[in-house]
């Protein structure tokens, strides 16, 4: 065992390192990259606010903070997992109607506007505490 081992002695022929790497991976472990561009994937996961909802938020003095947006996005994810299309999201003293497939807030209400109001054309409700 006193012989020195050189790199060329292990594999006398030329073998590209990528060929060795591919042989080790089982065929099932190789996955296709997600379809679409990075921007498309990013847009699918962002919560959008329609012009109408933006006006209502401004008129009613509703300000959404970062942690509230994260809670709303989580609620949208839960509604999407259940197959919802239009969802009412109730959060403390505000209500949002969200189009789930488009991930778009359609309208927003504060506590005063919610009283004595009937919510129509929704198929689910998510209550955030």
PDB file of C-alpha atoms in Angstrom:
ATOM      1  CA  UNK A   1       0.000   0.000   0.000  1.00  0.00           C
ATOM      2  CA  UNK A   2       2.931   2.287  -0.369  1.00  0.00           C
ATOM      3  CA  UNK A   3       2.095   2.957  -4.032  1.00  0.00           C
ATOM      4  CA  UNK A   4       1.050   6.502  -4.774  1.00  0.00           C
ATOM      5  CA  UNK A   5      -2.335   6.872  -6.301  1.00  0.00           C
ATOM      6  CA  UNK A   6      -2.767   9.388  -9.069  1.00  0.00           C
ATOM      7  CA  UNK A   7      -6.030  10.773 -10.440  1.00  0.00           C
ATOM      8  CA  UNK A   8      -5.664   9.074 -13.801  1.00  0.00           C
ATOM      9  CA  UNK A   9      -5.165   5.664 -12.196  1.00  0.00           C
ATOM     10  CA  UNK A  10      -8.694   5.419 -10.830  1.00  0.00           C
ATOM     11  CA  UNK A  11     -10.422   5.866 -14.181  1.00  0.00           C
ATOM     12  CA  UNK A  12      -7.993   5.322 -17.030  1.00  0.00           C
ATOM     13  CA  UNK A  13     -10.436   6.567 -19.704  1.00  0.00           C
ATOM     14  CA  UNK A  14     -11.884  10.047 -19.928  1.00  0.00           C
ATOM     15  CA  UNK A  15     -15.138  10.265 -17.955  1.00  0.00           C
ATOM     16  CA  UNK A  16     -16.960  13.534 -17.524  1.00  0.00           C
ATOM     17  CA  UNK A  17     -17.910  14.211 -13.864  1.00  0.00           C
ATOM     18  CA  UNK A  18     -21.509  14.924 -14.895  1.00  0.00           C
ATOM     19  CA  UNK A  19     -21.825  11.368 -16.239  1.00  0.00           C
ATOM     20  CA  UNK A  20     -20.946  10.001 -12.815  1.00  0.00           C
ATOM     21  CA  UNK A  21     -23.422  12.328 -11.143  1.00  0.00           C
ATOM     22  CA  UNK A  22     -26.287  11.257 -13.417  1.00  0.00           C
ATOM     23  CA  UNK A  23     -25.631   7.552 -12.842  1.00  0.00           C
ATOM     24  CA  UNK A  24     -26.084   7.931  -9.086  1.00  0.00           C
ATOM     25  CA  UNK A  25     -29.526   9.537  -9.308  1.00  0.00           C
ATOM     26  CA  UNK A  26     -32.466   7.170  -9.636  1.00  0.00           C
ATOM     27  CA  UNK A  27     -34.829   7.990 -12.471  1.00  0.00           C
ATOM     28  CA  UNK A  28     -37.655   8.810 -10.059  1.00  0.00           C
ATOM     29  CA  UNK A  29     -35.658  11.486  -8.237  1.00  0.00           C
ATOM     30  CA  UNK A  30     -35.307  13.621 -11.364  1.00  0.00           C
ATOM     31  CA  UNK A  31     -38.087  16.168 -11.540  1.00  0.00           C
ATOM     32  CA  UNK A  32     -39.003  18.632 -14.216  1.00  0.00           C
ATOM     33  CA  UNK A  33     -38.661  22.296 -13.330  1.00  0.00           C
ATOM     34  CA  UNK A  34     -41.967  24.106 -12.782  1.00  0.00           C
ATOM     35  CA  UNK A  35     -43.566  25.429 -15.933  1.00  0.00           C
ATOM     36  CA  UNK A  36     -43.596  29.181 -16.481  1.00  0.00           C
ATOM     37  CA  UNK A  37     -41.223  31.971 -15.735  1.00  0.00           C
ATOM     38  CA  UNK A  38     -40.168  33.187 -12.318  1.00  0.00           C
ATOM     39  CA  UNK A  39     -42.407  36.246 -12.674  1.00  0.00           C
ATOM     40  CA  UNK A  40     -45.446  34.061 -13.437  1.00  0.00           C
ATOM     41  CA  UNK A  41     -44.771  31.912 -10.375  1.00  0.00           C
ATOM     42  CA  UNK A  42     -44.299  35.001  -8.244  1.00  0.00           C
ATOM     43  CA  UNK A  43     -47.541  36.564  -9.492  1.00  0.00           C
ATOM     44  CA  UNK A  44     -49.460  33.360  -8.718  1.00  0.00           C
ATOM     45  CA  UNK A  45     -48.508  33.585  -5.049  1.00  0.00           C
ATOM     46  CA  UNK A  46     -48.978  37.316  -4.431  1.00  0.00           C
ATOM     47  CA  UNK A  47     -52.152  38.826  -3.073  1.00  0.00           C
ATOM     48  CA  UNK A  48     -53.496  41.519  -5.397  1.00  0.00           C
ATOM     49  CA  UNK A  49     -55.890  44.334  -4.500  1.00  0.00           C
ATOM     50  CA  UNK A  50     -58.383  45.486  -7.124  1.00  0.00           C
ATOM     51  CA  UNK A  51     -58.947  49.180  -7.822  1.00  0.00           C
ATOM     52  CA  UNK A  52     -62.389  48.952  -6.210  1.00  0.00           C
ATOM     53  CA  UNK A  53     -60.945  47.369  -3.053  1.00  0.00           C
ATOM     54  CA  UNK A  54     -58.149  49.953  -2.910  1.00  0.00           C
ATOM     55  CA  UNK A  55     -60.753  52.766  -3.031  1.00  0.00           C
ATOM     56  CA  UNK A  56     -62.808  51.095  -0.285  1.00  0.00           C
ATOM     57  CA  UNK A  57     -59.737  50.619   1.901  1.00  0.00           C
ATOM     58  CA  UNK A  58     -58.871  54.290   1.502  1.00  0.00           C
ATOM     59  CA  UNK A  59     -62.459  55.552   2.016  1.00  0.00           C
ATOM     60  CA  UNK A  60     -62.937  53.489   5.144  1.00  0.00           C
ATOM     61  CA  UNK A  61     -59.509  54.203   6.592  1.00  0.00           C
ATOM     62  CA  UNK A  62     -58.451  50.566   6.619  1.00  0.00           C
ATOM     63  CA  UNK A  63     -54.705  50.058   6.655  1.00  0.00           C
ATOM     64  CA  UNK A  64     -53.305  46.572   6.043  1.00  0.00           C
ATOM     65  CA  UNK A  65     -49.988  45.881   7.733  1.00  0.00           C
ATOM     66  CA  UNK A  66     -47.449  43.218   6.784  1.00  0.00           C
ATOM     67  CA  UNK A  67     -48.548  40.665   9.373  1.00  0.00           C
ATOM     68  CA  UNK A  68     -52.197  41.141   8.394  1.00  0.00           C
ATOM     69  CA  UNK A  69     -51.330  40.592   4.725  1.00  0.00           C
ATOM     70  CA  UNK A  70     -49.523  37.381   5.669  1.00  0.00           C
ATOM     71  CA  UNK A  71     -52.609  36.183   7.575  1.00  0.00           C
ATOM     72  CA  UNK A  72     -54.840  37.039   4.619  1.00  0.00           C
ATOM     73  CA  UNK A  73     -52.535  35.180   2.223  1.00  0.00           C
ATOM     74  CA  UNK A  74     -52.646  32.171   4.533  1.00  0.00           C
ATOM     75  CA  UNK A  75     -56.451  32.349   4.566  1.00  0.00           C
ATOM     76  CA  UNK A  76     -56.486  32.530   0.756  1.00  0.00           C
ATOM     77  CA  UNK A  77     -54.240  29.453   0.618  1.00  0.00           C
ATOM     78  CA  UNK A  78     -56.613  27.552   2.932  1.00  0.00           C
ATOM     79  CA  UNK A  79     -59.640  28.546   0.858  1.00  0.00           C
ATOM     80  CA  UNK A  80     -57.856  27.536  -2.355  1.00  0.00           C
ATOM     81  CA  UNK A  81     -57.010  24.140  -0.846  1.00  0.00           C
ATOM     82  CA  UNK A  82     -60.739  23.570  -0.281  1.00  0.00           C
ATOM     83  CA  UNK A  83     -61.606  24.585  -3.856  1.00  0.00           C
ATOM     84  CA  UNK A  84     -63.224  27.939  -3.061  1.00  0.00           C
ATOM     85  CA  UNK A  85     -63.847  30.509  -5.780  1.00  0.00           C
ATOM     86  CA  UNK A  86     -65.116  33.584  -3.914  1.00  0.00           C
ATOM     87  CA  UNK A  87     -64.437  33.785  -0.200  1.00  0.00           C
ATOM     88  CA  UNK A  88     -65.367  36.097   2.652  1.00  0.00           C
ATOM     89  CA  UNK A  89     -62.393  36.648   4.948  1.00  0.00           C
ATOM     90  CA  UNK A  90     -63.315  38.032   8.366  1.00  0.00           C
ATOM     91  CA  UNK A  91     -60.482  39.578  10.328  1.00  0.00           C
ATOM     92  CA  UNK A  92     -61.115  41.382  13.627  1.00  0.00           C
ATOM     93  CA  UNK A  93     -63.066  44.488  12.558  1.00  0.00           C
ATOM     94  CA  UNK A  94     -62.846  44.100   8.784  1.00  0.00           C
ATOM     95  CA  UNK A  95     -64.214  41.892   6.039  1.00  0.00           C
ATOM     96  CA  UNK A  96     -62.661  41.168   2.663  1.00  0.00           C
ATOM     97  CA  UNK A  97     -64.196  39.478  -0.345  1.00  0.00           C
ATOM     98  CA  UNK A  98     -61.443  37.671  -2.240  1.00  0.00           C
ATOM     99  CA  UNK A  99     -61.465  36.017  -5.655  1.00  0.00           C
ATOM    100  CA  UNK A 100     -59.457  32.919  -4.769  1.00  0.00           C
ATOM    101  CA  UNK A 101     -58.269  31.702  -8.213  1.00  0.00           C
ATOM    102  CA  UNK A 102     -56.937  35.188  -9.065  1.00  0.00           C
ATOM    103  CA  UNK A 103     -55.791  35.853  -5.466  1.00  0.00           C
ATOM    104  CA  UNK A 104     -57.410  39.300  -5.714  1.00  0.00           C
ATOM    105  CA  UNK A 105     -59.170  41.268  -2.975  1.00  0.00           C
ATOM    106  CA  UNK A 106     -62.390  42.421  -4.638  1.00  0.00           C
ATOM    107  CA  UNK A 107     -63.780  44.641  -1.874  1.00  0.00           C
ATOM    108  CA  UNK A 108     -63.149  45.536   1.756  1.00  0.00           C
ATOM    109  CA  UNK A 109     -65.347  46.669   4.642  1.00  0.00           C
ATOM    110  CA  UNK A 110     -64.754  47.930   8.134  1.00  0.00           C
ATOM    111  CA  UNK A 111     -66.837  47.044  11.193  1.00  0.00           C
ATOM    112  CA  UNK A 112     -69.426  49.764  10.515  1.00  0.00           C
ATOM    113  CA  UNK A 113     -70.014  48.691   6.904  1.00  0.00           C
ATOM    114  CA  UNK A 114     -70.322  45.017   7.949  1.00  0.00           C
ATOM    115  CA  UNK A 115     -73.271  45.603  10.292  1.00  0.00           C
ATOM    116  CA  UNK A 116     -76.659  44.706   8.831  1.00  0.00           C
ATOM    117  CA  UNK A 117     -74.947  43.636   5.601  1.00  0.00           C
ATOM    118  CA  UNK A 118     -75.709  40.526   3.564  1.00  0.00           C
ATOM    119  CA  UNK A 119     -72.787  38.898   1.781  1.00  0.00           C
ATOM    120  CA  UNK A 120     -73.765  37.305  -1.512  1.00  0.00           C
ATOM    121  CA  UNK A 121     -71.987  35.410  -4.280  1.00  0.00           C
ATOM    122  CA  UNK A 122     -69.499  33.749  -1.937  1.00  0.00           C
ATOM    123  CA  UNK A 123     -68.917  30.041  -1.512  1.00  0.00           C
ATOM    124  CA  UNK A 124     -66.804  30.074   1.644  1.00  0.00           C
ATOM    125  CA  UNK A 125     -65.793  32.095   4.669  1.00  0.00           C
ATOM    126  CA  UNK A 126     -62.475  32.116   6.531  1.00  0.00           C
ATOM    127  CA  UNK A 127     -62.354  33.633   9.995  1.00  0.00           C
ATOM    128  CA  UNK A 128     -58.978  34.946  11.150  1.00  0.00           C
ATOM    129  CA  UNK A 129     -58.625  35.659  14.850  1.00  0.00           C
TER     130      UNK A 129
END
